[in-house]
XYZ file of C-alpha atoms in Angstrom:
659
model
C 48.888 -105.376 -12.738
C 50.390 -105.455 -16.165
C 47.217 -106.611 -17.966
C 45.269 -103.641 -16.661
C 48.108 -101.229 -16.650
C 48.621 -97.771 -18.103
C 48.872 -96.782 -21.779
C 46.956 -94.032 -23.474
C 44.513 -94.079 -26.320
C 45.557 -92.028 -29.285
C 43.243 -89.017 -29.544
C 41.149 -90.556 -26.793
C 38.190 -88.706 -25.310
C 37.259 -88.916 -21.595
C 34.239 -91.190 -21.149
C 32.313 -90.141 -17.988
C 30.672 -93.571 -17.438
C 31.560 -97.167 -18.170
C 27.978 -98.468 -18.270
C 27.825 -98.691 -22.066
C 30.693 -101.011 -22.973
C 32.252 -100.587 -26.450
C 33.979 -103.451 -28.252
C 37.207 -104.478 -26.627
C 40.095 -102.451 -28.061
C 42.585 -104.372 -30.195
C 46.310 -104.252 -29.591
C 46.814 -102.395 -32.881
C 44.773 -99.452 -31.633
C 46.682 -99.308 -28.385
C 49.800 -97.344 -28.342
C 52.854 -98.716 -26.669
C 52.132 -98.398 -22.988
C 54.381 -96.146 -20.964
C 56.611 -97.887 -18.484
C 54.916 -98.401 -15.110
C 55.989 -96.115 -12.319
C 58.678 -97.478 -10.018
C 57.576 -99.472 -6.981
C 58.981 -96.875 -4.633
C 56.413 -94.401 -5.855
C 53.565 -96.852 -4.994
C 54.146 -97.965 -1.412
C 50.483 -98.915 -0.894
C 49.988 -101.111 -3.952
C 52.386 -103.744 -5.264
C 51.861 -104.948 -8.823
C 51.052 -108.660 -8.774
C 52.316 -111.135 -11.325
C 50.223 -111.408 -14.490
C 49.123 -114.937 -13.791
C 47.554 -113.860 -10.481
C 45.068 -111.434 -11.953
C 42.315 -114.005 -12.604
C 42.593 -115.493 -9.129
C 42.377 -112.098 -7.508
C 39.423 -110.920 -9.491
C 37.526 -114.219 -9.199
C 37.345 -113.891 -5.438
C 36.010 -110.369 -5.514
C 32.363 -111.214 -5.942
C 30.621 -108.707 -3.669
C 30.470 -104.971 -3.457
C 31.797 -104.631 0.122
C 35.405 -105.049 1.134
C 34.310 -106.593 4.453
C 32.926 -109.555 2.509
C 36.329 -110.429 1.065
C 38.567 -113.075 2.533
C 41.689 -111.799 4.256
C 43.920 -113.272 1.532
C 42.421 -111.315 -1.398
C 44.706 -108.899 -3.298
C 43.837 -105.322 -2.374
C 44.384 -104.103 -5.956
C 40.725 -104.780 -6.676
C 39.795 -102.245 -3.969
C 39.432 -98.565 -4.646
C 42.237 -96.823 -2.735
C 39.858 -93.962 -1.861
C 36.675 -95.710 -0.587
C 38.321 -99.107 0.133
C 35.366 -100.907 -1.486
C 35.276 -103.103 -4.591
C 35.918 -100.838 -7.566
C 32.760 -99.713 -9.317
C 32.935 -98.188 -12.821
C 36.718 -98.642 -12.871
C 38.788 -95.778 -14.348
C 42.517 -96.002 -15.006
C 44.859 -93.032 -14.458
C 47.808 -92.149 -16.644
C 50.096 -93.265 -13.822
C 48.523 -96.748 -13.862
C 46.128 -96.776 -10.856
C 42.479 -97.825 -10.834
C 39.695 -96.001 -8.982
C 35.929 -95.811 -8.876
C 34.882 -93.116 -11.320
C 32.914 -91.130 -8.712
C 35.765 -91.376 -6.185
C 38.503 -90.124 -8.518
C 36.279 -87.465 -10.126
C 35.349 -86.079 -6.697
C 39.033 -86.086 -5.650
C 40.161 -84.226 -8.759
C 37.651 -81.492 -8.052
C 39.675 -80.635 -4.973
C 43.226 -81.727 -5.852
C 45.193 -82.343 -9.081
C 47.264 -85.330 -8.025
C 46.976 -89.101 -7.860
C 45.826 -90.311 -4.401
C 48.308 -93.197 -4.649
C 51.542 -91.761 -6.017
C 50.900 -87.990 -5.785
C 51.769 -87.554 -9.515
C 50.133 -84.608 -11.276
C 46.760 -85.675 -12.588
C 43.731 -84.063 -14.244
C 40.401 -85.302 -15.505
C 41.811 -85.533 -19.018
C 44.260 -88.202 -17.818
C 41.748 -90.816 -16.569
C 40.206 -93.480 -18.839
C 37.554 -96.228 -18.426
C 39.043 -99.651 -17.737
C 36.562 -101.944 -19.580
C 38.614 -105.062 -19.052
C 38.687 -104.709 -15.264
C 34.976 -103.920 -15.146
C 34.170 -107.012 -17.179
C 36.323 -109.248 -15.014
C 34.792 -107.827 -11.824
C 31.310 -108.467 -13.168
C 32.209 -112.051 -14.047
C 33.768 -112.594 -10.626
C 30.669 -111.209 -8.942
C 28.443 -113.513 -10.989
C 30.633 -116.489 -10.082
C 30.431 -115.606 -6.396
C 26.620 -115.353 -6.587
C 26.493 -118.664 -8.447
C 28.574 -120.338 -5.728
C 25.994 -119.435 -3.061
C 22.970 -120.096 -5.212
C 20.940 -123.285 -5.275
C 21.229 -125.657 -8.231
C 17.943 -124.367 -9.632
C 19.104 -120.786 -9.282
C 22.400 -121.658 -10.978
C 20.536 -123.151 -13.957
C 18.287 -120.128 -14.148
C 21.284 -117.768 -14.071
C 23.026 -119.835 -16.760
C 20.025 -119.524 -19.110
C 19.680 -115.807 -18.341
C 23.327 -115.288 -19.274
C 22.715 -116.920 -22.672
C 24.150 -120.368 -22.083
C 24.360 -122.289 -25.345
C 22.390 -125.569 -25.022
C 21.221 -127.898 -27.761
C 17.697 -129.277 -28.058
C 18.955 -132.779 -27.267
C 20.618 -131.537 -24.093
C 17.388 -129.713 -23.119
C 15.356 -132.913 -23.634
C 17.765 -134.855 -21.464
C 17.588 -132.144 -18.814
C 13.778 -132.101 -18.906
C 13.632 -135.896 -18.566
C 15.969 -135.714 -15.599
C 13.814 -132.988 -13.988
C 10.625 -135.019 -14.550
C 12.203 -138.065 -12.935
C 13.366 -135.955 -10.023
C 9.906 -134.424 -9.605
C 8.223 -137.821 -9.698
C 10.648 -139.234 -7.135
C 10.118 -136.238 -4.818
C 6.324 -136.571 -5.113
C 6.555 -140.244 -4.227
C 8.768 -139.488 -1.220
C 6.359 -136.772 -0.063
C 3.372 -139.120 -0.475
C 5.185 -141.843 1.482
C 6.000 -139.318 4.213
C 2.381 -138.187 4.402
C 1.177 -141.792 4.559
C 3.667 -142.537 7.323
C 2.409 -139.554 9.311
C -1.191 -140.662 8.785
C -0.270 -144.243 9.760
C 1.400 -143.065 12.972
C -1.559 -140.834 13.806
C -4.078 -143.634 13.304
C -2.018 -146.019 15.415
C -1.775 -143.420 18.156
C -5.505 -142.740 17.943
C -6.280 -146.479 18.026
C -4.052 -146.955 21.076
C -5.709 -144.008 22.830
C -9.228 -145.243 22.036
C -8.343 -148.761 23.183
C -7.139 -147.299 26.457
C -10.377 -145.302 26.738
C -12.373 -148.424 25.850
C -10.528 -150.430 28.447
C -11.181 -147.692 31.015
C -14.872 -147.568 30.043
C -15.124 -151.356 30.286
C -13.561 -151.245 33.744
C -15.938 -148.443 34.747
C -18.906 -150.432 33.441
C -17.698 -153.416 35.445
C -17.476 -151.227 38.566
C -20.978 -149.859 37.909
C -22.357 -153.370 37.360
C -20.815 -154.614 40.618
C -22.093 -151.576 42.515
C -25.614 -151.937 41.061
C -25.696 -155.542 42.263
C -24.390 -154.523 45.675
C -27.010 -151.754 46.005
C -29.800 -154.088 44.904
C -28.718 -156.727 47.429
C -28.661 -154.085 50.120
C -32.141 -152.873 49.136
C -33.457 -156.429 49.306
C -31.940 -156.801 52.761
C -33.549 -153.562 53.888
C -36.888 -154.608 52.451
C -36.734 -157.968 54.236
C -35.790 -156.245 57.489
C -38.742 -153.883 57.092
C -41.040 -156.829 56.420
C -39.810 -158.561 59.539
C -40.403 -155.395 61.525
C -43.937 -155.112 60.128
C -44.679 -158.752 61.049
C -43.527 -158.132 64.602
C -45.721 -155.036 64.832
C -48.734 -157.006 63.573
C -48.039 -159.753 66.111
C -47.926 -157.174 68.894
C -51.229 -155.727 67.636
C -52.871 -159.160 67.548
C -51.816 -159.866 71.121
C -53.264 -156.568 72.163
C -56.553 -157.332 70.388
C -56.867 -160.686 72.153
C -56.475 -159.095 75.549
C -59.138 -156.401 74.981
C -62.784 -156.657 74.154
C -64.262 -155.566 70.877
C -66.060 -152.562 72.439
C -63.012 -151.460 74.312
C -60.981 -151.878 71.157
C -63.373 -149.646 69.209
C -63.500 -147.015 71.886
C -59.752 -146.940 72.307
C -58.437 -147.701 68.817
C -60.956 -146.107 66.503
C -59.907 -142.467 66.557
C -56.151 -142.935 66.924
C -56.266 -145.258 63.935
C -57.578 -142.427 61.788
C -54.886 -140.083 62.979
C -52.210 -142.695 62.416
C -53.416 -143.155 58.873
C -53.336 -139.434 58.275
C -49.878 -139.131 59.797
C -48.666 -142.052 57.701
C -50.020 -140.470 54.536
C -48.607 -137.053 55.332
C -45.255 -138.573 56.309
C -45.202 -140.604 53.095
C -45.973 -137.514 50.994
C -43.222 -135.594 52.772
C -40.718 -138.371 52.144
C -41.684 -138.545 48.476
C -41.235 -134.778 48.133
C -37.802 -134.907 49.774
C -36.787 -137.839 47.599
C -37.823 -135.987 44.415
C -35.905 -132.885 45.473
C -32.778 -134.901 46.198
C -33.007 -136.679 42.836
C -33.355 -133.307 41.154
C -30.165 -132.115 42.858
C -28.355 -135.217 41.651
C -29.381 -134.596 38.017
C -28.406 -130.923 38.298
C -24.831 -131.816 39.277
C -24.706 -135.151 37.443
C -21.431 -134.533 35.592
C -19.528 -133.555 38.727
C -20.999 -136.466 40.665
C -20.117 -138.887 37.861
C -16.522 -137.685 37.843
C -16.344 -137.946 41.629
C -17.798 -141.501 41.635
C -15.364 -142.751 38.967
C -12.419 -141.050 40.643
C -13.153 -142.666 44.006
C -13.990 -146.043 42.476
C -10.777 -146.177 40.422
C -8.697 -145.041 43.375
C -10.028 -147.765 45.677
C -9.780 -150.366 42.903
C -6.060 -149.568 42.585
C -5.646 -149.820 46.350
C -7.300 -153.276 46.366
C -5.109 -154.381 43.452
C -1.949 -153.299 45.298
C -3.107 -155.145 48.396
C -3.728 -158.316 46.354
C -0.259 -158.038 44.791
C 1.357 -157.694 48.228
C -0.563 -160.551 49.842
C -0.462 -162.815 46.784
C -4.138 -163.859 46.929
C -7.380 -162.092 45.997
C -9.107 -160.053 48.667
C -12.584 -161.311 49.549
C -15.127 -158.509 49.415
C -18.411 -158.598 51.224
C -21.031 -155.898 50.960
C -20.155 -152.495 49.573
C -16.866 -151.806 47.863
C -14.807 -149.185 49.725
C -15.055 -146.780 46.799
C -18.854 -147.151 46.635
C -19.142 -146.654 50.385
C -17.020 -143.524 50.154
C -19.140 -142.137 47.309
C -22.399 -142.996 49.091
C -21.282 -140.917 52.044
C -20.487 -138.022 49.724
C -23.771 -138.343 47.821
C -25.768 -138.448 51.055
C -24.106 -135.331 52.436
C -24.432 -133.458 49.116
C -28.118 -134.186 48.527
C -29.068 -133.547 52.152
C -29.123 -129.754 51.764
C -30.273 -127.449 48.987
C -30.613 -124.003 50.554
C -29.519 -121.689 53.356
C -32.175 -120.547 55.806
C -31.764 -117.553 58.104
C -32.643 -118.371 61.723
C -31.449 -115.206 63.434
C -29.946 -111.802 62.729
C -28.647 -108.664 64.398
C -27.113 -105.302 63.590
C -23.560 -104.784 64.732
C -23.506 -101.060 64.021
C -24.874 -98.131 65.978
C -25.980 -94.575 65.360
C -22.347 -93.419 65.216
C -21.182 -96.129 62.781
C -23.760 -96.505 60.012
C -21.405 -98.532 57.822
C -19.590 -100.965 60.072
C -17.575 -103.409 57.947
C -17.049 -106.625 59.894
C -13.678 -108.041 58.869
C -13.648 -111.206 60.957
C -16.014 -113.570 62.844
C -14.714 -116.408 64.991
C -16.286 -119.015 67.321
C -14.574 -119.847 70.583
C -13.316 -123.322 71.543
C -16.747 -124.627 72.631
C -18.907 -122.783 70.056
C -20.678 -120.958 72.882
C -19.368 -117.473 72.093
C -18.502 -115.736 68.870
C -16.514 -112.548 68.395
C -16.700 -109.883 65.679
C -14.180 -107.211 64.704
C -13.807 -104.647 61.940
C -13.385 -100.989 61.169
C -15.238 -99.865 64.336
C -12.041 -100.491 66.383
C -13.936 -102.750 68.776
C -14.043 -106.460 69.521
C -17.541 -107.586 70.409
C -18.236 -110.965 71.935
C -21.783 -112.387 71.723
C -23.406 -115.438 73.267
C -24.535 -117.636 70.384
C -27.546 -119.159 72.194
C -28.897 -115.721 73.089
C -28.608 -114.473 69.545
C -30.509 -117.502 68.187
C -33.158 -117.791 70.897
C -33.823 -114.112 71.620
C -35.052 -112.661 68.359
C -34.106 -108.977 68.540
C -32.707 -106.532 66.034
C -30.146 -105.255 68.541
C -28.201 -107.586 70.775
C -25.887 -106.363 73.475
C -22.480 -108.059 73.457
C -21.475 -109.862 76.629
C -17.962 -108.429 76.266
C -16.685 -105.410 74.332
C -13.038 -104.308 74.039
C -11.780 -101.151 72.326
C -8.612 -100.948 70.235
C -6.489 -98.089 68.870
C -6.803 -99.085 65.228
C -9.124 -100.804 62.805
C -9.044 -104.578 63.103
C -8.363 -107.032 60.283
C -8.522 -110.525 61.856
C -9.414 -112.506 65.005
C -8.316 -115.933 66.237
C -9.530 -117.735 69.375
C -7.052 -119.848 71.301
C -8.090 -123.468 70.806
C -6.859 -124.425 74.291
C -7.384 -121.407 76.542
C -11.060 -120.526 76.129
C -10.795 -116.934 77.331
C -7.887 -115.898 75.086
C -8.454 -114.273 71.713
C -5.872 -112.613 69.432
C -6.425 -109.687 67.083
C -4.399 -108.007 64.332
C -4.912 -104.396 63.232
C -4.135 -101.923 60.491
C -1.028 -100.628 62.309
C 0.583 -104.072 62.409
C -0.030 -104.643 66.132
C -0.933 -108.168 67.282
C -2.724 -108.286 70.642
C -3.736 -111.245 72.816
C -6.807 -110.444 74.934
C -8.331 -112.074 77.972
C -12.086 -111.949 77.439
C -12.924 -112.450 81.122
C -10.862 -109.434 82.281
C -11.288 -107.461 79.037
C -7.589 -106.600 79.157
C -4.701 -107.296 76.787
C -2.387 -110.066 77.904
C 0.389 -109.567 75.339
C 1.035 -107.007 72.659
C 3.472 -107.473 69.761
C 4.567 -104.528 67.629
C 7.237 -105.935 65.333
C 5.216 -105.604 62.131
C 5.933 -102.378 60.274
C 2.771 -102.446 58.155
C -0.800 -103.710 58.374
C -1.167 -107.258 59.716
C -3.812 -108.966 57.589
C -4.076 -112.366 59.262
C -3.151 -114.404 62.323
C -3.799 -117.894 63.662
C -3.250 -119.964 66.788
C -1.756 -123.426 66.390
C -4.186 -126.199 67.308
C -1.510 -128.635 68.446
C 0.571 -126.020 70.300
C -1.807 -123.253 71.441
C 1.084 -121.089 72.665
C 2.266 -120.561 69.072
C 0.852 -117.673 67.092
C 1.733 -116.642 63.533
C 4.021 -114.377 62.856
C 5.676 -116.998 64.844
C 5.129 -115.654 68.330
C 5.117 -117.517 71.577
C 2.629 -116.160 74.094
C 5.206 -116.787 76.791
C 7.725 -114.427 75.142
C 7.613 -110.750 74.266
C 9.530 -111.032 70.983
C 8.782 -113.145 67.943
C 10.338 -116.605 67.858
C 10.557 -116.939 64.059
C 10.213 -114.639 61.091
C 9.430 -115.658 57.486
C 10.449 -112.982 54.985
C 8.543 -112.936 51.690
C 8.843 -110.570 48.751
C 5.096 -110.164 48.237
C 2.465 -109.057 50.735
C 1.016 -111.816 52.930
C -2.797 -111.872 52.930
C -3.524 -114.956 55.004
C -1.809 -117.553 57.227
C -3.099 -120.821 58.678
C -1.584 -123.624 60.739
C -2.116 -127.208 59.611
C -4.549 -128.592 62.248
C -2.454 -131.748 62.618
C 0.930 -130.093 62.998
C 2.529 -127.165 64.807
C 5.312 -127.013 62.193
C 3.396 -126.643 58.938
C 1.941 -123.313 57.885
C 0.121 -122.260 54.693
C 0.649 -118.688 53.532
C -1.613 -116.962 50.997
C 0.263 -114.226 49.150
C -0.335 -111.321 46.819
C 1.952 -113.052 44.277
C -1.016 -115.342 43.380
C 0.559 -118.384 45.105
C 0.158 -120.398 48.316
C 3.474 -121.056 50.052
C 3.506 -124.141 52.317
C 6.281 -123.965 54.951
C 7.839 -126.311 57.460
C 8.825 -123.992 60.325
C 11.820 -126.214 61.088
C 13.360 -125.071 57.803
C 12.083 -121.753 56.490
C 14.854 -121.157 53.959
C 12.425 -122.257 51.266
C 8.824 -123.527 51.239
C 8.012 -127.219 51.071
C 5.831 -126.470 48.057
C 4.342 -123.532 46.169
C 0.807 -124.065 44.922
C 0.101 -122.146 41.707
C -3.173 -121.695 39.867
C -4.845 -118.497 41.039
C -4.647 -115.531 38.699
C -4.818 -112.866 41.412
C -3.917 -112.382 45.076
C -4.733 -115.253 47.449
C -6.875 -113.635 50.141
C -7.616 -116.638 52.421
C -6.326 -120.121 53.179
C -8.143 -122.668 55.410
C -7.580 -126.352 56.206
C -10.468 -128.815 55.866
C -8.300 -131.637 57.211
C -4.644 -132.468 57.730
C -4.115 -132.849 53.983
C -6.868 -130.711 52.366
C -6.324 -126.977 51.982
C -8.848 -124.486 50.574
C -7.868 -121.089 49.204
C -9.790 -118.021 48.037
C -8.631 -115.391 45.586
C -9.801 -112.146 44.045
C -10.035 -113.991 40.716
C -13.561 -115.118 41.818
C -12.499 -118.729 42.439
C -11.890 -121.071 45.327
C -9.425 -123.924 44.990
C -8.888 -127.151 46.908
C -5.360 -128.582 47.257
C -3.804 -131.779 48.562
C -0.800 -130.707 50.655
C 0.500 -134.267 50.988
C 0.635 -135.070 47.299
C 1.094 -131.376 46.331
C -1.624 -131.468 43.679
C -4.730 -129.363 42.919
C -8.010 -131.188 43.492
C -10.805 -128.893 42.395
C -11.745 -125.331 41.407
C -15.001 -123.751 42.624
C -16.826 -121.027 40.686
C -20.110 -119.218 41.201
C -19.476 -116.265 43.523
C -18.044 -112.844 42.599
C -14.830 -111.635 44.242
C -12.601 -109.191 42.388
C -11.392 -106.567 44.893
C -12.632 -107.118 48.487
C -11.953 -109.585 51.267
C -15.219 -111.517 51.384
C -14.371 -114.227 53.944
C -13.760 -117.966 53.765
C -14.761 -120.738 56.152
C -14.596 -124.527 55.984
C -15.668 -127.662 57.796
C -14.977 -131.299 57.025
C -17.335 -131.368 53.990
C -18.360 -127.842 53.008
C -16.637 -124.630 51.964
C -18.413 -121.270 52.320
C -17.437 -117.808 51.176
C -18.901 -114.385 50.667
C -19.540 -112.549 47.432
C -19.434 -108.968 46.230
C -23.093 -109.442 45.239
C -23.929 -109.347 48.986
C -24.540 -113.105 49.063
C -23.134 -116.164 50.820
C -22.211 -119.241 48.741
C -21.746 -122.804 50.010
C -19.856 -125.479 48.038
C -19.539 -129.150 48.750
C -15.832 -129.990 48.569
C -16.445 -132.628 45.842
C -18.632 -130.438 43.565
C -17.369 -127.391 41.716
C -20.725 -125.555 41.552
C -22.543 -123.959 44.524
C -24.720 -126.274 46.596
C -26.641 -123.390 48.226
C -26.567 -119.598 48.552
C -28.271 -116.820 50.479
C -28.462 -113.060 49.970
C -28.612 -110.077 52.319
C -31.448 -108.801 50.136
C -33.117 -106.635 52.766
C -30.009 -104.656 53.611
C -30.181 -101.892 51.045
C -32.164 -98.937 52.293
C -34.206 -96.624 50.130
C -32.072 -94.803 47.557
C -29.148 -97.248 47.811
C -28.165 -99.647 45.084
C -28.499 -103.368 45.956
C -24.851 -103.973 45.008
C -23.407 -101.274 47.273
C -22.601 -103.811 50.010
C -20.715 -107.087 50.039
C -20.396 -110.080 52.330
C -17.274 -109.491 54.404
C -16.984 -112.419 56.877
C -18.241 -115.984 57.299
C -17.651 -118.661 59.944
C -18.945 -122.254 60.354
C -19.930 -123.547 63.716
C -17.658 -126.583 64.196
C -18.853 -129.539 62.067
C -22.453 -128.393 61.954
C -24.709 -127.020 59.218
C -24.855 -123.638 61.008
C -22.774 -120.600 60.133
C -22.556 -116.913 61.017
C -22.154 -114.366 58.222
C -21.722 -110.611 58.150
C -21.584 -107.947 55.459
C -20.017 -104.534 54.930
C -23.054 -102.789 56.455
C -22.595 -104.493 59.805
C -25.492 -106.923 59.450
C -24.940 -110.319 61.066
C -27.016 -113.382 60.123
C -27.114 -116.903 61.474
C -27.740 -119.305 58.594
C -28.378 -123.030 58.579
C -28.282 -125.491 55.691
C -31.751 -126.871 55.007
C -33.360 -129.369 52.644
């Protein structure tokens, strides 16, 4: 690099730092530079042509060599640290180094790191020209990556000479630019607002259209109900006229004295009975109206949902047939809702009609894990930690009010029991699962085990007989074979299994992974659908119908699912269930479960809040906390308002839904 090359200053003094830059030395003050060392002595660095110096330095804009392009001349790098030279110092032999690098080197050795020529600290000099060019190159590199505003700011900071006229022109340009940007931003904001308002208008029009349709449905249904009421009133009037005609005929046939002697007293009683019956009906009607207002929001949602659904069905039918469907009487949606409303308002509480203690003097705390009715609802069986299956006669328990009832059948097991399932075809067969993973099929009449399956390695929590094929038992066993027929492997623990009542191929599995897995046993490689929504383990699954599935979880919720459309229908809240198995039972309209507050809760399948509840309030003995027990098992009697419940103390109660 001939422009930065060697040459010594006459009488020069070593300057330890190049931070204070003196005026550039003139050529008169420079002595004639010594000839540069031969190329052979500098194998690492080749001197570039003079006209390449600016190009090389201009590309060295950063302080790290890694930031340089591969084509940059390496003469701008310090041969010692291989970084961009900082505080450049020139040696007598014509090489440039960082001051700190060369000073540190000369403390240990007295030679040039490039050519090995003898060198001392008195033979190195600050290279002001190279430093200035490196600074300019760095500034240019920063300016290249800077924004236009930053470039203007840097230009003014570096003392750029600008006239007042040029500044006025620049300010005018900036004002115009600012005004244009503000207008564009305002237009953008207005466009966003315009889109939002259009979207809101469209949404509200859809809501208005839906409300107008709902109002039309309500108007039609009000007219239909009023017509039906008029018809009922006319029918009652006709019935009253017939009764009066019958009374008149009777009066004609009897004498006045006989009429008084026969009719006088009964007439008074009839009047009293009529009044008392009327008062009773009024009271029931008021109570039912009160229940409607209590759950008005849920009932409103249910009515609109059913009405819209059936309206769409009618519309599809009209489109298929090409002519309007003639409707007479109630609309299908209204009829469906009336059935729901009648069943919901019919009951408001649970009433205990019988009770018994399942424990004995040797088992003071006898947790009942499972209660099941047999095929004909004549017998029910209980099982739990007492290692015994007890079978009771339901009629005896209800009719013979006694604190202790003797079971008609009792069978002992080797381990604690977790679940029971009666065979829906063979009345005398009942299956049990225990804590050791053993599944046993018992014959109640002989009190002996019929089959015993021991393939499970851990506790078996649940089992179920198929309704359509009563020989099939989950984990898929066949009662005619000693080994399992089918095995479903899951990563998480299985808490509950249940056959679909309308199919021997479809099984719902409640799992500790918070999901319900719905399988077709003809292809178990993957489930048909996985229902997600619970936040904790799914402890129970039960089918209300062929397409409605209820599930319970330790997140204190019950959920209702449609297994045909694979959608959630409703979530039920009101009970407490965070750690224990509290039982779940269903019938065609109601879902019941236990609670860790030692209560039983009943939900109508269309309403998310409890319809009725009952507590085992008298269970806690003196010195015990009321919350020390929990409801552990529940079971409906088939399609009736009667259920059997049990708690962790071994108390069994027969409850019935009442008005």
